[in-house]
XYZ file of N, CA and C in Angstrom:
639
model
N -14.265 49.075 -9.755
C -14.033 48.396 -8.612
C -12.925 47.833 -8.272
N -12.378 48.095 -6.869
C -10.662 48.274 -6.593
C -10.971 46.878 -5.478
N -10.202 45.947 -5.440
C -9.980 44.695 -4.560
C -8.586 44.981 -3.891
N -8.608 45.095 -2.654
C -7.515 44.718 -1.932
C -7.110 43.317 -1.334
N -6.098 42.510 -2.349
C -6.086 40.777 -1.953
C -5.430 40.705 -0.734
N -5.513 41.015 -0.040
C -4.992 40.800 1.346
C -5.947 41.110 2.427
N -6.909 41.762 2.018
C -8.450 41.907 2.470
C -9.387 40.734 2.094
N -9.265 39.776 1.204
C -9.998 38.847 1.023
C -9.272 36.978 1.524
N -9.848 36.053 1.602
C -8.988 35.393 1.755
C -9.053 34.605 0.379
N -8.191 33.118 0.597
C -7.677 33.053 -0.564
C -8.070 32.217 -1.373
N -9.590 31.825 -1.270
C -10.639 31.086 -2.012
C -11.388 32.399 -2.398
N -11.285 33.361 -2.096
C -11.913 34.562 -2.626
C -10.797 35.346 -3.886
N -9.979 35.079 -3.090
C -8.530 35.797 -4.282
C -8.507 34.912 -5.572
N -8.926 33.167 -5.427
C -8.570 32.425 -6.154
C -9.670 32.716 -7.149
N -10.570 32.995 -7.024
C -11.892 32.967 -7.765
C -11.685 34.446 -8.905
N -11.421 35.268 -8.379
C -11.078 36.720 -9.058
C -9.794 35.792 -10.198
N -9.089 35.304 -9.817
C -7.997 35.050 -10.413
C -8.466 34.135 -11.796
N -9.480 33.184 -11.437
C -9.772 31.983 -12.615
C -11.021 32.624 -13.460
N -11.421 33.668 -12.691
C -12.375 34.854 -13.577
C -11.472 35.450 -14.619
N -10.148 35.877 -14.360
C -9.799 36.788 -15.050
C -8.569 35.891 -15.692
N -8.198 34.989 -15.937
C -6.669 34.931 -16.226
C -7.608 33.551 -17.614
N -8.360 33.628 -18.480
C -8.329 32.730 -19.112
C -8.115 32.997 -20.486
N -8.504 32.210 -21.209
C -9.241 30.975 -21.124
C -7.513 29.978 -20.620
N -7.253 29.462 -20.103
C -5.888 28.948 -19.279
C -5.701 27.352 -20.286
N -4.702 26.867 -20.406
C -4.495 25.432 -21.253
C -4.051 24.596 -19.529
N -4.276 23.508 -20.287
C -3.911 22.652 -18.952
C -2.894 21.467 -19.167
N -2.429 21.309 -18.209
C -1.648 20.202 -18.264
C -1.586 19.454 -17.613
N -2.081 18.335 -18.439
C -2.447 17.002 -18.002
C -0.653 16.146 -17.808
N -0.829 16.013 -16.736
C 0.249 15.412 -15.903
C 0.466 14.124 -15.217
N 1.589 13.742 -15.579
C 1.637 12.038 -15.211
C 2.548 11.438 -14.658
N 2.765 10.852 -13.791
C 3.886 11.013 -13.116
C 3.842 9.395 -12.143
N 5.064 9.326 -11.833
C 5.046 7.644 -10.890
C 5.970 8.092 -9.723
N 5.145 7.122 -8.697
C 5.938 7.558 -7.031
C 6.573 6.481 -7.022
N 7.866 6.473 -6.184
C 8.767 5.711 -5.971
C 9.033 4.494 -5.877
N 7.382 3.664 -5.199
C 6.944 2.435 -5.439
C 6.318 2.169 -6.801
N 5.865 2.916 -7.586
C 5.486 2.341 -8.901
C 4.450 2.956 -9.078
N 3.463 3.403 -8.422
C 2.006 3.611 -8.935
C 1.774 5.091 -9.991
N 1.196 4.379 -10.742
C 1.149 5.813 -11.558
C -0.021 7.006 -11.136
N 0.362 7.875 -11.146
C -0.718 8.808 -11.317
C -0.573 9.952 -12.322
N -2.058 10.405 -12.753
C -2.798 11.584 -14.334
C -3.416 12.021 -13.081
N -3.488 13.662 -13.311
C -3.931 14.954 -12.749
C -3.812 15.755 -13.541
N -4.582 16.372 -13.704
C -4.516 18.182 -14.419
C -4.304 18.744 -13.664
N -3.712 19.827 -14.500
C -3.625 21.729 -13.558
C -3.301 22.905 -14.793
N -4.350 23.627 -14.339
C -4.461 24.562 -15.744
C -4.046 25.927 -15.217
N -2.972 26.064 -14.135
C -1.542 27.168 -14.044
C -0.609 26.950 -14.747
N -0.689 26.718 -15.974
C -0.064 26.213 -17.117
C 0.572 26.901 -18.311
N 1.798 27.683 -18.149
C 2.599 27.726 -19.263
C 3.608 27.551 -20.216
N 4.596 28.022 -21.302
C 5.624 28.031 -21.394
C 6.234 28.644 -20.320
N 7.855 27.809 -19.956
C 8.334 28.724 -19.154
C 9.905 29.506 -20.187
N 10.268 28.703 -20.760
C 11.730 29.141 -21.524
C 11.620 28.265 -23.242
N 12.052 29.228 -24.278
C 11.715 28.739 -25.248
C 13.284 27.674 -25.684
N 14.386 27.928 -25.153
C 15.497 27.534 -25.182
C 16.383 27.649 -24.208
N 16.316 26.254 -23.424
C 16.118 25.238 -23.963
C 14.492 25.222 -23.661
N 13.521 24.338 -24.626
C 12.163 24.351 -24.127
C 11.809 23.880 -22.527
N 11.514 24.659 -21.480
C 10.730 24.523 -20.551
C 9.508 25.115 -21.105
N 8.610 23.913 -19.741
C 7.086 24.212 -19.032
C 6.669 24.208 -17.624
N 6.236 25.060 -17.458
C 6.122 25.476 -16.198
C 4.375 25.109 -15.653
N 3.974 24.786 -14.374
C 2.919 24.641 -14.259
C 2.724 24.684 -12.509
N 1.359 25.406 -11.720
C 1.410 25.233 -10.624
C 0.609 24.274 -9.966
N 1.452 23.589 -8.583
C 0.682 22.321 -8.339
C 0.278 22.975 -6.722
N -0.910 22.949 -6.298
C -1.450 23.781 -4.853
C -1.521 22.201 -3.660
N -1.812 22.866 -2.656
C -1.929 21.432 -1.736
C -3.261 21.108 -1.957
N -3.389 20.021 -1.565
C -4.087 18.914 -1.284
C -5.744 19.745 -0.674
N -7.169 18.786 -1.269
C -7.892 19.985 -1.142
C -9.246 18.231 -0.266
N -10.754 19.176 0.352
C -11.266 18.070 1.062
C -10.832 17.513 2.041
N -10.946 16.024 1.243
C -10.571 14.846 2.679
C -8.465 14.943 2.693
N -8.532 15.573 1.556
C -6.774 15.556 1.913
C -5.725 17.115 1.956
N -7.140 17.887 2.477
C -6.342 19.331 2.956
C -5.200 19.160 3.715
N -4.031 20.346 3.569
C -2.952 20.538 4.163
C -1.619 19.362 3.550
N -2.315 18.014 2.808
C -1.351 17.473 2.442
C -0.421 18.075 0.917
N 0.187 17.238 0.842
C 0.725 17.125 -0.524
C -0.122 16.124 -1.377
N -0.179 17.045 -2.954
C -0.486 16.060 -3.945
C 0.388 15.020 -4.291
N -0.375 13.820 -4.919
C 0.665 12.846 -5.374
C 1.316 13.498 -6.659
N 1.073 14.420 -7.779
C 1.628 14.989 -8.049
C 3.410 15.555 -7.510
N 2.959 16.273 -6.998
C 4.381 17.013 -6.616
C 5.343 16.141 -5.725
N 4.707 14.727 -4.955
C 5.357 14.248 -4.367
C 6.188 13.105 -5.075
N 5.556 12.504 -6.258
C 6.293 11.830 -7.090
C 7.304 12.686 -7.959
N 6.915 14.206 -8.531
C 8.100 14.910 -9.315
C 9.055 14.942 -8.685
N 8.827 14.960 -7.297
C 10.115 15.095 -6.250
C 10.795 14.016 -5.907
N 10.423 12.876 -5.935
C 11.059 11.593 -6.150
C 11.480 11.702 -7.170
N 11.096 11.576 -8.560
C 11.641 10.958 -9.763
C 12.680 12.236 -10.064
N 12.127 13.555 -10.454
C 12.747 13.960 -10.914
C 12.413 14.187 -12.033
N 11.103 13.883 -12.600
C 10.553 13.612 -14.580
C 9.283 13.600 -14.029
N 8.290 13.371 -15.309
C 7.288 13.473 -15.087
C 6.996 13.865 -16.836
N 5.116 13.870 -17.417
C 5.233 13.715 -18.637
C 4.294 14.782 -18.888
N 3.769 15.928 -19.730
C 3.168 17.013 -19.724
C 2.348 16.412 -20.916
N 0.917 16.180 -21.392
C 0.606 15.511 -22.186
C -1.332 16.337 -22.417
N -1.594 16.802 -23.578
C -1.797 17.756 -23.710
C -4.002 16.997 -23.734
N -4.562 18.023 -23.280
C -5.985 17.553 -23.348
C -6.788 18.441 -24.535
N -6.876 17.337 -25.661
C -7.719 17.436 -27.007
C -8.975 17.600 -26.426
N -10.225 18.386 -27.217
C -12.119 18.072 -26.980
C -12.546 16.457 -26.681
N -12.018 15.370 -27.528
C -12.799 14.294 -27.264
C -11.972 13.640 -26.025
N -10.925 14.271 -25.392
C -10.250 13.720 -24.491
C -10.476 14.418 -22.649
N -11.937 15.315 -23.271
C -11.839 15.856 -21.781
C -12.908 15.520 -20.468
N -13.955 14.655 -21.276
C -14.269 13.465 -19.756
C -13.323 12.639 -19.493
N -12.703 12.010 -20.007
C -11.367 11.295 -19.059
C -10.500 12.497 -18.108
N -10.138 14.043 -18.959
C -9.326 14.696 -17.770
C -9.993 15.140 -16.853
N -11.527 15.125 -16.798
C -11.915 15.702 -15.570
C -12.283 14.410 -14.739
N -12.028 12.988 -15.069
C -11.832 11.915 -14.167
C -11.223 11.949 -13.856
N -9.711 12.205 -14.074
C -8.433 12.526 -13.832
C -8.230 13.040 -12.519
N -9.573 14.704 -12.230
C -8.785 15.607 -11.703
C -10.061 15.104 -10.131
N -10.646 14.494 -10.229
C -11.429 13.820 -8.866
C -10.829 13.843 -7.818
N -10.844 13.551 -6.769
C -10.297 14.212 -5.192
C -10.485 11.888 -5.105
N -9.248 11.655 -5.702
C -8.973 9.772 -5.245
C -7.803 9.631 -4.373
N -7.889 8.091 -4.131
C -7.055 7.884 -3.087
C -5.773 7.642 -3.361
N -4.605 8.294 -2.984
C -3.088 7.491 -3.673
C -3.294 6.642 -4.645
N -3.824 5.156 -4.141
C -3.621 4.029 -4.606
C -3.987 3.816 -5.457
N -5.278 4.849 -6.290
C -6.024 4.794 -7.236
C -5.516 4.683 -8.209
N -5.271 4.390 -9.563
C -4.350 4.550 -10.648
C -5.801 5.586 -11.463
N -4.879 6.342 -11.821
C -6.084 6.937 -12.788
C -6.149 6.461 -14.285
N -5.134 6.397 -14.700
C -5.498 5.558 -15.830
C -6.351 4.644 -16.148
N -6.063 3.913 -15.360
C -7.430 2.890 -15.225
C -8.670 3.776 -15.085
N -8.338 4.308 -13.672
C -9.816 4.463 -13.688
C -10.397 5.437 -14.621
N -9.818 5.994 -15.417
C -10.479 6.862 -16.619
C -10.846 6.120 -17.887
N -9.974 4.690 -17.641
C -9.621 4.176 -19.200
C -8.627 4.608 -20.371
N -7.925 4.769 -19.731
C -6.708 5.703 -20.753
C -5.398 4.499 -20.727
N -4.415 4.930 -21.601
C -3.487 3.816 -21.850
C -1.677 4.531 -21.762
N -1.380 3.989 -20.441
C 0.181 4.307 -20.241
C 0.399 3.148 -21.480
N 1.489 4.551 -21.972
C 2.783 3.476 -22.686
C 3.847 4.659 -22.055
N 5.438 3.554 -22.668
C 6.534 3.959 -22.265
C 6.888 4.785 -23.146
N 7.217 5.932 -22.507
C 8.306 7.104 -22.980
C 9.551 6.618 -22.965
N 10.316 7.387 -24.307
C 11.504 7.342 -24.557
C 12.768 7.835 -23.460
N 13.081 8.310 -23.009
C 14.315 9.036 -22.377
C 13.683 9.407 -20.851
N 12.553 9.070 -19.987
C 12.208 9.386 -18.817
C 11.381 7.912 -18.534
N 10.699 7.535 -16.975
C 10.666 6.136 -16.639
C 9.011 6.462 -16.581
N 8.639 8.079 -16.329
C 7.200 7.941 -16.483
C 6.355 7.285 -17.823
N 5.513 6.915 -17.849
C 4.645 7.049 -18.870
C 4.035 8.192 -19.511
N 3.580 8.200 -21.133
C 2.218 8.972 -21.270
C 1.312 8.773 -21.448
N 0.271 9.490 -22.033
C -1.001 8.716 -22.446
C -1.056 8.983 -23.930
N -1.206 7.690 -24.010
C -1.177 7.050 -25.418
C -2.511 7.799 -26.384
N -3.220 7.762 -25.427
C -4.381 8.760 -26.412
C -4.237 10.464 -26.790
N -3.543 11.437 -25.843
C -3.226 12.302 -25.839
C -2.921 12.516 -27.230
N -3.231 13.850 -28.259
C -2.493 14.008 -29.432
C -0.811 14.510 -29.066
N -0.988 15.332 -28.150
C 0.724 15.498 -28.143
C 1.241 15.569 -26.031
N 2.119 14.866 -26.642
C 3.160 14.534 -25.168
C 4.192 15.425 -24.991
N 4.773 15.643 -23.581
C 6.587 15.805 -23.625
C 6.607 15.785 -22.433
N 7.975 14.862 -22.460
C 8.909 14.255 -21.713
C 9.592 15.442 -20.748
N 9.532 15.432 -20.113
C 10.567 16.050 -19.135
C 11.315 15.783 -17.683
N 12.198 16.424 -17.787
C 12.694 15.912 -16.461
C 12.717 17.293 -15.739
N 12.683 17.261 -14.477
C 12.445 18.729 -13.442
C 13.809 19.506 -12.925
N 13.775 20.852 -13.313
C 14.483 21.964 -13.325
C 14.391 22.193 -11.686
N 13.116 23.017 -11.422
C 12.743 23.584 -10.544
C 11.659 23.243 -10.213
N 11.502 23.200 -8.423
C 9.767 23.144 -7.194
C 10.476 24.011 -6.533
N 9.288 25.220 -7.208
C 9.728 26.763 -6.581
C 8.614 26.945 -5.416
N 8.939 26.946 -3.911
C 7.534 27.056 -3.455
C 6.708 28.732 -2.963
N 5.794 28.730 -3.874
C 5.160 30.406 -3.304
C 3.886 30.106 -2.593
N 4.198 30.690 -1.285
C 3.051 30.490 -0.890
C 2.542 29.051 -0.707
N 1.019 28.814 -0.433
C 0.646 27.290 -0.539
C 0.751 26.154 -1.788
N 1.486 26.701 -2.727
C 1.486 26.354 -3.761
C 3.402 25.907 -4.129
N 3.329 25.366 -5.479
C 4.641 24.945 -6.175
C 4.814 24.990 -7.424
N 5.676 25.776 -7.748
C 5.693 26.196 -8.808
C 6.867 25.587 -9.584
N 6.080 24.055 -11.092
C 7.488 23.284 -11.518
C 7.678 23.565 -12.755
N 9.060 23.889 -13.263
C 9.339 23.809 -14.358
C 10.379 22.498 -14.608
N 9.592 21.964 -15.600
C 10.723 20.905 -16.342
C 11.275 21.290 -17.752
N 11.866 20.258 -17.914
C 12.801 20.907 -18.982
C 12.021 19.589 -20.441
N 12.224 20.125 -21.632
C 11.453 19.305 -22.360
C 12.483 18.742 -23.008
N 12.433 16.886 -23.149
C 13.224 16.420 -23.605
C 12.609 15.517 -25.034
N 11.829 15.260 -24.989
C 11.292 14.843 -26.241
C 9.732 15.000 -26.402
N 9.460 15.283 -27.763
C 7.787 15.439 -28.245
C 7.379 14.223 -28.586
N 6.451 14.001 -28.186
C 5.848 12.904 -28.978
C 4.098 13.430 -29.868
N 4.325 13.997 -31.111
C 2.742 13.984 -31.533
C 2.622 12.896 -33.057
N 1.025 13.304 -32.957
C 0.430 12.439 -33.243
C 0.511 13.175 -34.916
N 0.842 11.974 -35.736
C 1.182 12.449 -36.754
C 0.476 13.101 -37.955
N -0.948 12.632 -37.784
C -1.663 14.135 -38.743
C -1.734 14.699 -37.929
N -1.177 15.760 -36.787
C -1.234 17.043 -35.983
C 0.158 18.013 -36.956
N 0.797 16.978 -37.376
C 2.300 17.472 -37.253
C 2.562 17.993 -39.020
N 2.800 19.047 -39.409
C 3.005 19.601 -40.539
C 4.096 20.473 -40.855
N 5.333 20.360 -41.299
C 6.298 20.909 -41.300
C 7.061 21.880 -40.633
N 6.663 21.361 -39.148
C 7.354 21.624 -38.215
C 6.322 22.300 -37.561
N 5.250 22.632 -37.564
C 3.785 22.873 -36.504
C 2.895 22.182 -36.398
N 2.345 22.080 -35.564
C 1.490 21.666 -35.278
C -0.168 22.132 -35.602
N -1.013 21.717 -36.240
C -2.033 22.056 -36.792
C -3.182 22.239 -35.506
N -3.452 23.589 -35.177
C -3.738 23.675 -33.867
C -5.468 22.938 -34.222
N -5.962 23.683 -35.747
C -7.591 23.366 -35.635
C -7.827 21.694 -35.605
N -6.951 20.933 -35.727
C -7.157 19.313 -35.934
C -6.958 19.324 -34.280
N -5.767 19.690 -33.490
C -5.616 19.511 -31.993
C -7.195 19.594 -31.699
N -7.532 20.717 -31.268
C -8.469 21.250 -30.921
C -8.434 21.365 -29.546
N -7.420 22.230 -29.100
C -7.287 22.048 -27.158
C -8.185 22.381 -26.679
N -8.469 21.611 -25.506
C -9.429 22.266 -24.404
C -8.702 23.912 -23.384
N -9.378 24.558 -23.176
C -9.100 25.401 -22.345
C -10.191 26.015 -21.275
N -9.863 25.930 -19.844
C -10.123 26.034 -18.591
C -10.302 27.603 -18.404
N -11.852 27.930 -18.187
C -12.336 28.940 -18.228
C -12.457 29.180 -16.459
N -13.575 30.117 -15.877
C -13.701 30.144 -14.546
C -13.487 28.790 -13.462
N -14.866 27.850 -14.070
C -15.130 27.186 -13.425
C -15.551 26.079 -14.256
N -15.513 26.330 -15.714
C -15.651 25.309 -16.860
C -14.708 25.186 -18.029
N -15.010 25.112 -18.853
C -14.203 24.661 -20.140
C -14.434 25.102 -21.687
N -13.706 24.949 -22.565
C -14.385 25.431 -23.855
C -13.315 24.784 -24.786
N -13.352 24.228 -25.978
C -12.382 24.136 -26.868
C -12.105 25.022 -27.642
N -10.845 25.110 -28.205
C -10.742 26.311 -29.379
C -10.670 25.785 -30.497
N -11.872 26.009 -31.024
C -12.714 26.463 -32.367
C -12.779 27.071 -33.556
N -12.655 27.980 -32.627
C -12.308 29.418 -33.466
C -11.433 30.497 -33.503
N -10.606 30.703 -34.662
C -9.148 31.272 -34.674
C -9.710 32.400 -35.858
N -8.475 33.545 -35.711
C -8.409 34.229 -36.781
C -7.375 35.247 -36.370
N -6.870 35.802 -37.242
C -5.656 37.079 -37.206
C -5.910 38.545 -37.512
N -4.815 38.942 -37.078
C -5.455 40.374 -36.553
C -4.277 41.078 -37.713
N -5.393 42.392 -38.060
C -6.060 43.019 -37.994
C -7.602 42.276 -38.298
N -8.579 42.765 -37.850
C -9.957 41.461 -38.256
C -11.375 42.508 -38.172
N -11.482 43.004 -39.198
C -12.541 44.060 -39.011
C -13.853 43.591 -38.054
N -14.145 42.288 -38.501
C -14.807 41.336 -37.664
C -15.552 41.112 -36.148
N -13.914 41.788 -35.761
C -13.894 42.004 -34.003
C -14.596 43.444 -33.800
N -14.981 44.554 -34.537
C -15.942 45.682 -34.118
C -16.807 45.554 -33.392
N -17.880 44.087 -33.954
C -18.652 43.427 -33.155
C -18.567 43.235 -31.227
N -17.534 43.440 -30.865
C -16.926 42.731 -29.898
C -16.575 43.863 -28.874
N -15.788 44.918 -30.150
C -15.620 46.302 -28.621
C -16.792 46.940 -28.233
N -15.995 47.412 -27.410
C -16.860 48.156 -26.292
C -17.291 49.639 -26.827
N -18.335 50.679 -26.821
C -18.410 51.319 -27.384
C -17.433 52.881 -26.755
N -17.291 53.677 -27.563
C -16.269 54.551 -27.000
C -16.978 55.498 -25.785
N -16.204 56.021 -24.610
C -16.577 56.482 -23.520
C -16.956 57.567 -23.753
N -18.040 58.321 -23.141
C -18.383 59.490 -23.612
C -17.568 60.293 -22.479
N -17.023 61.271 -22.664
C -16.365 62.046 -21.416
C -16.925 62.906 -21.089
N -18.061 63.242 -21.402
C -19.033 64.260 -20.962
C -19.950 63.702 -19.630
N -19.868 62.031 -19.451
C -20.697 61.720 -19.050
C -19.190 61.035 -17.445
N -18.597 60.796 -17.707
C -17.762 60.917 -16.669
C -17.550 61.245 -15.492
């Protein structure tokens, strides 16, 4: 099947993207408005943008439902303050993360709503999520408009890592148990393997019969 995205709606293209590009890590972004209101929201269009200096990137779409056509609080806050914190979502925090992703009014504090604890960061004015196993304080490098979305690129200024996860300069992924976003669902990263791996043959597609093409 060949599909021309120009012949589809934005929603139809979105469905194909999120069903193909997966699993996706989740940036659980905390930010603060100019008036001091806290905000916490998850974004699954998220990745590492640079190793040196360390930078993260995530995409913010426009408002939806009752707030369709408006700028999301996270984007407005990052533009105003020029800083934010990316918190990593582990399996025990999945339900809390989902609550912060609900469509709430700007004056609602997602930390309170989800029963989470904001704690002061070291170099930015935005609090991190105390319960998150890994948090990264960031300063805004660029906010790039991309169609209806904005790509946020931030430089990592500080890492906060729970002691039990840190092992000789590395993070113990098995203990972290991060959550990945699938199409409309989620999955914890529980099974890991190195390559080559003979057991993966069970997942491979059978060879194509050239005579039947």
